[in-house]
Every structure is written in C-alpha cells, then in structure tokens.
PDB file of C-alpha atoms in Angstrom:
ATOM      1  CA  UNK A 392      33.054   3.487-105.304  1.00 67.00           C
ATOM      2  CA  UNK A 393      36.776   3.697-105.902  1.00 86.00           C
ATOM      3  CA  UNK A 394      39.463   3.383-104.011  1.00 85.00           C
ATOM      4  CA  UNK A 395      39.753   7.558-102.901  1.00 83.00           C
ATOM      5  CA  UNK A 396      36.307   7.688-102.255  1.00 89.00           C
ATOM      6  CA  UNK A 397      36.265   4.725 -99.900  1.00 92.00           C
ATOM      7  CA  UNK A 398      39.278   6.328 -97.648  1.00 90.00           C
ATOM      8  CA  UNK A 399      37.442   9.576 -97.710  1.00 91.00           C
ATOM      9  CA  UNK A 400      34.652   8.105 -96.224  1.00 94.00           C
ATOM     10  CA  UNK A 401      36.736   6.263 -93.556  1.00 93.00           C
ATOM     11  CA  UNK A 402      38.400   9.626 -92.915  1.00 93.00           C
ATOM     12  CA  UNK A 403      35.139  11.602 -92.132  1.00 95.00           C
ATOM     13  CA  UNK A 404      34.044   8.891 -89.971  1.00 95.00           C
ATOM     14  CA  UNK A 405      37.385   8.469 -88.230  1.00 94.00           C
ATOM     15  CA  UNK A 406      37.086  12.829 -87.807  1.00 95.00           C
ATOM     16  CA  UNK A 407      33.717  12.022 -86.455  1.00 96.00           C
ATOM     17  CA  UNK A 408      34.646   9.420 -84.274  1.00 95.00           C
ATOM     18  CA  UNK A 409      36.993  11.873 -82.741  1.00 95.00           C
ATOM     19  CA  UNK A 410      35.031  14.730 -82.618  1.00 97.00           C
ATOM     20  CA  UNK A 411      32.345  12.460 -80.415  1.00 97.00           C
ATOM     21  CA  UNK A 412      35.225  11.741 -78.237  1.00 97.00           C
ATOM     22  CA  UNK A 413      36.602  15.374 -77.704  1.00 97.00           C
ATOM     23  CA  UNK A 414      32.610  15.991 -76.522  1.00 97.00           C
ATOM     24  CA  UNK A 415      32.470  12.903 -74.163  1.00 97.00           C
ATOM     25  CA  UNK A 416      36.044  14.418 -73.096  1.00 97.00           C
ATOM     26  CA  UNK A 417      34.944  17.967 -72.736  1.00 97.00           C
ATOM     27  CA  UNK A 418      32.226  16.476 -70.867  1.00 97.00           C
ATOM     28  CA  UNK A 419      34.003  14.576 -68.016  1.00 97.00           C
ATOM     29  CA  UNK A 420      36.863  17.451 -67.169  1.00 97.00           C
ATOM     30  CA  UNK A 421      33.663  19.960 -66.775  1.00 98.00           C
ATOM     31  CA  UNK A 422      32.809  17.242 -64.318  1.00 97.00           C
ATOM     32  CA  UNK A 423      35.753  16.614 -62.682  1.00 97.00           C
ATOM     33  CA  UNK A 424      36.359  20.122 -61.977  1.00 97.00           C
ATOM     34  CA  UNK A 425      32.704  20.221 -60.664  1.00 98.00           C
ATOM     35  CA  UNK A 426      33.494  17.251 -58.508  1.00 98.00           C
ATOM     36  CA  UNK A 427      37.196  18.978 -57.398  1.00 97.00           C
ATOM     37  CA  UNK A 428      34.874  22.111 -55.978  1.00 98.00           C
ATOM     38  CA  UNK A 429      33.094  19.921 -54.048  1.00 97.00           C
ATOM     39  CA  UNK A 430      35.599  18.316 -52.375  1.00 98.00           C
ATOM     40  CA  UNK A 431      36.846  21.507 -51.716  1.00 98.00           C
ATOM     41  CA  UNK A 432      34.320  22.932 -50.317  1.00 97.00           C
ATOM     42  CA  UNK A 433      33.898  19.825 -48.025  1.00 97.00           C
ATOM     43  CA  UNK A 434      37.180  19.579 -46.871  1.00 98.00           C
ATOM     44  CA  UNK A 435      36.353  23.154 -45.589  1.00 97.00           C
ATOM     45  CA  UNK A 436      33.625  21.748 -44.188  1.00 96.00           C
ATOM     46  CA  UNK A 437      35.556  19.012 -42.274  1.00 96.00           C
ATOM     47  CA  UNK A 438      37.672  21.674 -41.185  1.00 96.00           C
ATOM     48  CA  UNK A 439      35.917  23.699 -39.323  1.00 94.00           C
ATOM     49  CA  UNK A 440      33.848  21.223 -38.136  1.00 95.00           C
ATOM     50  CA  UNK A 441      37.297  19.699 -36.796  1.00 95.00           C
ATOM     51  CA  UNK A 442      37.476  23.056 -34.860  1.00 94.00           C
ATOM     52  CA  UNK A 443      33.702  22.498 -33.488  1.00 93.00           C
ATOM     53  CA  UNK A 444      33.717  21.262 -29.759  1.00 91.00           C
ATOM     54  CA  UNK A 445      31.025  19.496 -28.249  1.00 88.00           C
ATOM     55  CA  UNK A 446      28.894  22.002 -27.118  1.00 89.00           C
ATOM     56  CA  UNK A 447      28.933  23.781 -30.620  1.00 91.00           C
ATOM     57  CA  UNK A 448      25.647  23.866 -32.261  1.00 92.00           C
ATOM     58  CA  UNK A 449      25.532  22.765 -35.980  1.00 93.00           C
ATOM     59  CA  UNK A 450      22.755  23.823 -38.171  1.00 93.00           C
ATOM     60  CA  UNK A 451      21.911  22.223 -41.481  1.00 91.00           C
ATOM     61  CA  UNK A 452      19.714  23.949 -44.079  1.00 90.00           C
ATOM     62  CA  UNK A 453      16.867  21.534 -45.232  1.00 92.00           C
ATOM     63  CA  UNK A 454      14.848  24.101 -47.840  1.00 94.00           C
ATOM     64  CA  UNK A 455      14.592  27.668 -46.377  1.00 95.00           C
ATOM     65  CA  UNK A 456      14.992  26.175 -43.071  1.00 96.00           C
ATOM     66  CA  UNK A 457      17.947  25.829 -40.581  1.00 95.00           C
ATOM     67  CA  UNK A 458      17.567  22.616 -38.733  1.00 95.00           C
ATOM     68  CA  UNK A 459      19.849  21.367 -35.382  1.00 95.00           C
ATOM     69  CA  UNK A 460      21.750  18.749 -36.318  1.00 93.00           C
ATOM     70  CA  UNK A 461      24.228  16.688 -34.032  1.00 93.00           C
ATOM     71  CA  UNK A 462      28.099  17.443 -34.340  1.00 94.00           C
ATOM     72  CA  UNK A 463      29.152  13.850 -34.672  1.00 93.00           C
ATOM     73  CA  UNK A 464      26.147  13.437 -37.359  1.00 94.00           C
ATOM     74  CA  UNK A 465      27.430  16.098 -39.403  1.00 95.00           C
ATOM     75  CA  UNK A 466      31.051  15.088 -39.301  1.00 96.00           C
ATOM     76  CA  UNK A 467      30.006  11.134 -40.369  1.00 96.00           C
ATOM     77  CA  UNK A 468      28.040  13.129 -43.253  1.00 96.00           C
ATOM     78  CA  UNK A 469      30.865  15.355 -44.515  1.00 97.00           C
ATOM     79  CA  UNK A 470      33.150  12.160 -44.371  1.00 98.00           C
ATOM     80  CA  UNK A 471      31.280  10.348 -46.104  1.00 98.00           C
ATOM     81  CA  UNK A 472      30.465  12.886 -48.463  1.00 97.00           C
ATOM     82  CA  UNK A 473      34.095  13.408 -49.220  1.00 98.00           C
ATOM     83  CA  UNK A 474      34.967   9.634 -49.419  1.00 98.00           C
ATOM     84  CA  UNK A 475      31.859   9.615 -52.264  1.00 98.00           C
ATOM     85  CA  UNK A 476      33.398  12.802 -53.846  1.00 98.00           C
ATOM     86  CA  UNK A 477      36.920  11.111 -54.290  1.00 98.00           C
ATOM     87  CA  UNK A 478      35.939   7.867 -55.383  1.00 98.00           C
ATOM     88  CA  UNK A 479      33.857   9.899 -58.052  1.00 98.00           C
ATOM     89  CA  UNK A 480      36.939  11.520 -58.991  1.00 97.00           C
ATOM     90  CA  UNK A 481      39.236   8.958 -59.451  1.00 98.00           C
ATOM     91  CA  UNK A 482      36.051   7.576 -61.965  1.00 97.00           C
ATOM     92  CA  UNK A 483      36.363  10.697 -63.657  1.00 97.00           C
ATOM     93  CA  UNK A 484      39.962  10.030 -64.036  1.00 97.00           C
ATOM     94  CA  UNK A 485      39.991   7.029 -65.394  1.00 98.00           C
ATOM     95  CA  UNK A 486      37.974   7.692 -67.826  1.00 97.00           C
ATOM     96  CA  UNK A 487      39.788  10.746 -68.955  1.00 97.00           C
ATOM     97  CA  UNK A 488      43.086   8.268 -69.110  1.00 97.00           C
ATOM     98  CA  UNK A 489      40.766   6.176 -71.272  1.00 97.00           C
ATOM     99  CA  UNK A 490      39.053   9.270 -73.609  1.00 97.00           C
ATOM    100  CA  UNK A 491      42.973   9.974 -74.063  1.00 97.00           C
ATOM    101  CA  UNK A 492      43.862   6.983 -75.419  1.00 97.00           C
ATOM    102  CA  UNK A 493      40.731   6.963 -78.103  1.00 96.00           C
ATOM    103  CA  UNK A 494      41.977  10.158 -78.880  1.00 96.00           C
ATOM    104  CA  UNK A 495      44.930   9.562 -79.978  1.00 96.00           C
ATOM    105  CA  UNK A 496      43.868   6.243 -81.434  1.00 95.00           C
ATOM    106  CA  UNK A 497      41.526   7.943 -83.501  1.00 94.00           C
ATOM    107  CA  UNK A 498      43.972  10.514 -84.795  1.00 95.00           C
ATOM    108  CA  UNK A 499      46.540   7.734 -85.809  1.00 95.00           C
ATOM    109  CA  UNK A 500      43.852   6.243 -87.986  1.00 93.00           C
ATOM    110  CA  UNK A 501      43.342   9.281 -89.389  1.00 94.00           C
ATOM    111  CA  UNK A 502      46.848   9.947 -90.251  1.00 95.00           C
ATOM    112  CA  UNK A 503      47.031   6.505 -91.511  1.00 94.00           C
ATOM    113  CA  UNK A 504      44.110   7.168 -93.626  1.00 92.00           C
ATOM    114  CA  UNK A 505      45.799  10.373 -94.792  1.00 92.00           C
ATOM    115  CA  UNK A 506      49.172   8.582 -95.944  1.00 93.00           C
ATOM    116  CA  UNK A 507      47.087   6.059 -97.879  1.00 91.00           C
ATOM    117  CA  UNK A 508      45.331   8.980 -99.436  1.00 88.00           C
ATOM    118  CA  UNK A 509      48.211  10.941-100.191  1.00 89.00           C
ATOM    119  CA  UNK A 510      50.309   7.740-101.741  1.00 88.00           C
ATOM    120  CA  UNK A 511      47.763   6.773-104.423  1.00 86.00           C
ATOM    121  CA  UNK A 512      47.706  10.530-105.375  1.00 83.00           C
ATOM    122  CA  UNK A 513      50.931  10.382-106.008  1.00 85.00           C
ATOM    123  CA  UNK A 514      50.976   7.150-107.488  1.00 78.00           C
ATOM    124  CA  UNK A 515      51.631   7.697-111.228  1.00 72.00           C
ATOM    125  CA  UNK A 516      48.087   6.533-113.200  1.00 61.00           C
TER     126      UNK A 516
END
C-alpha cells in the first residue's frame, strides 16, 4: 500500500467518523427539542395549577380514566417533573457542546489529511 492509498483510507474513515457523529448529533437536538416541549408544557402545567385554590379539584388521566388526585400531590409531581426535565436538558447540552467539539476535530483531521494528500501530488516524482 503506498503512501496515497494509506491517507485515502484515513480520509474515508475520518469522513466516517464524522458522519457517525453528525447522526449521534442529529440524534440528541431531536431530543432536546423533545425534552424543551416538555418542559413547556409543564411549566403550563405549574401554572395553572399555581392558579388552583384549595378547593379546586384536579383530575389525572391514568388510561381512559380520569382519576381525583390531590392539589398539593399534583403540584410536588409537576415540580418534580420539571426539575427531571431540566436536569435532562442540561445532559443533552453537554453533550451537544461535546458532539461539537468531535466535529470539528474530525474535520481538522480531515483537512489535515487533505493537505498531506494534496502536497505529495504536487510533489515532483
């Protein structure tokens, strides 16, 4: 195997390096905006159960079914739900921050890989 060959070969595998990355990338931002909805929607939650006084009834659907459930009850479950939610996304985050970086990491060493390629092609034989 020569010299050409053997950076070829490093390039495709630094392209599909990447390419695995850009999936695991694609992969956490459809979950972080999954996981933004939800806390979202929670917050909306929290808000109007804010606005519930005591003698409000709640209902919580279990199935097909709308069950009773205590005020105080559901507000412990919608904060805790939310506190879940965030810690989830700031998870999510981080490992976005860290896809980034092996992104670009992975393009340099293809563009390294690239000058190499491009110097001994112009390298007179």
């Amino acid at each position: 195997m020569n010299v050409v060959e053997m950076l070829q070969k490093q390039f495709q595998e630094a392209a599909e390096n990447l390419q695995s990355i850009q999936k695991d990338y694609s992969k956490a931002l459809t979950d972080r905006q999954t996981l933004d909805s939800q806390l979202n929607e929670n917050k909306q939650v929290k808000e109007e159960l804010d606005l519930a006084t005591d003698d409000c009834k709640v209902f919580k659907l279990i199935g097909p079914a709308l069950i009773t459930q205590d005020l105080a009850e559901a507000k412990t479950n919608v904060d805790k739900r939310i506190s879940y939610i965030s810690a989830e996304l700031k998870r999510k985050e981080e490992q976005m921050k860290n896809l980034d970086k092996k992104q670009d990491d992975a393009r340099e060493k293809m563009q390294e890989i690239q000058v190499q390629m491009q110097k001994i092609q112009q390298a007179p034989n």
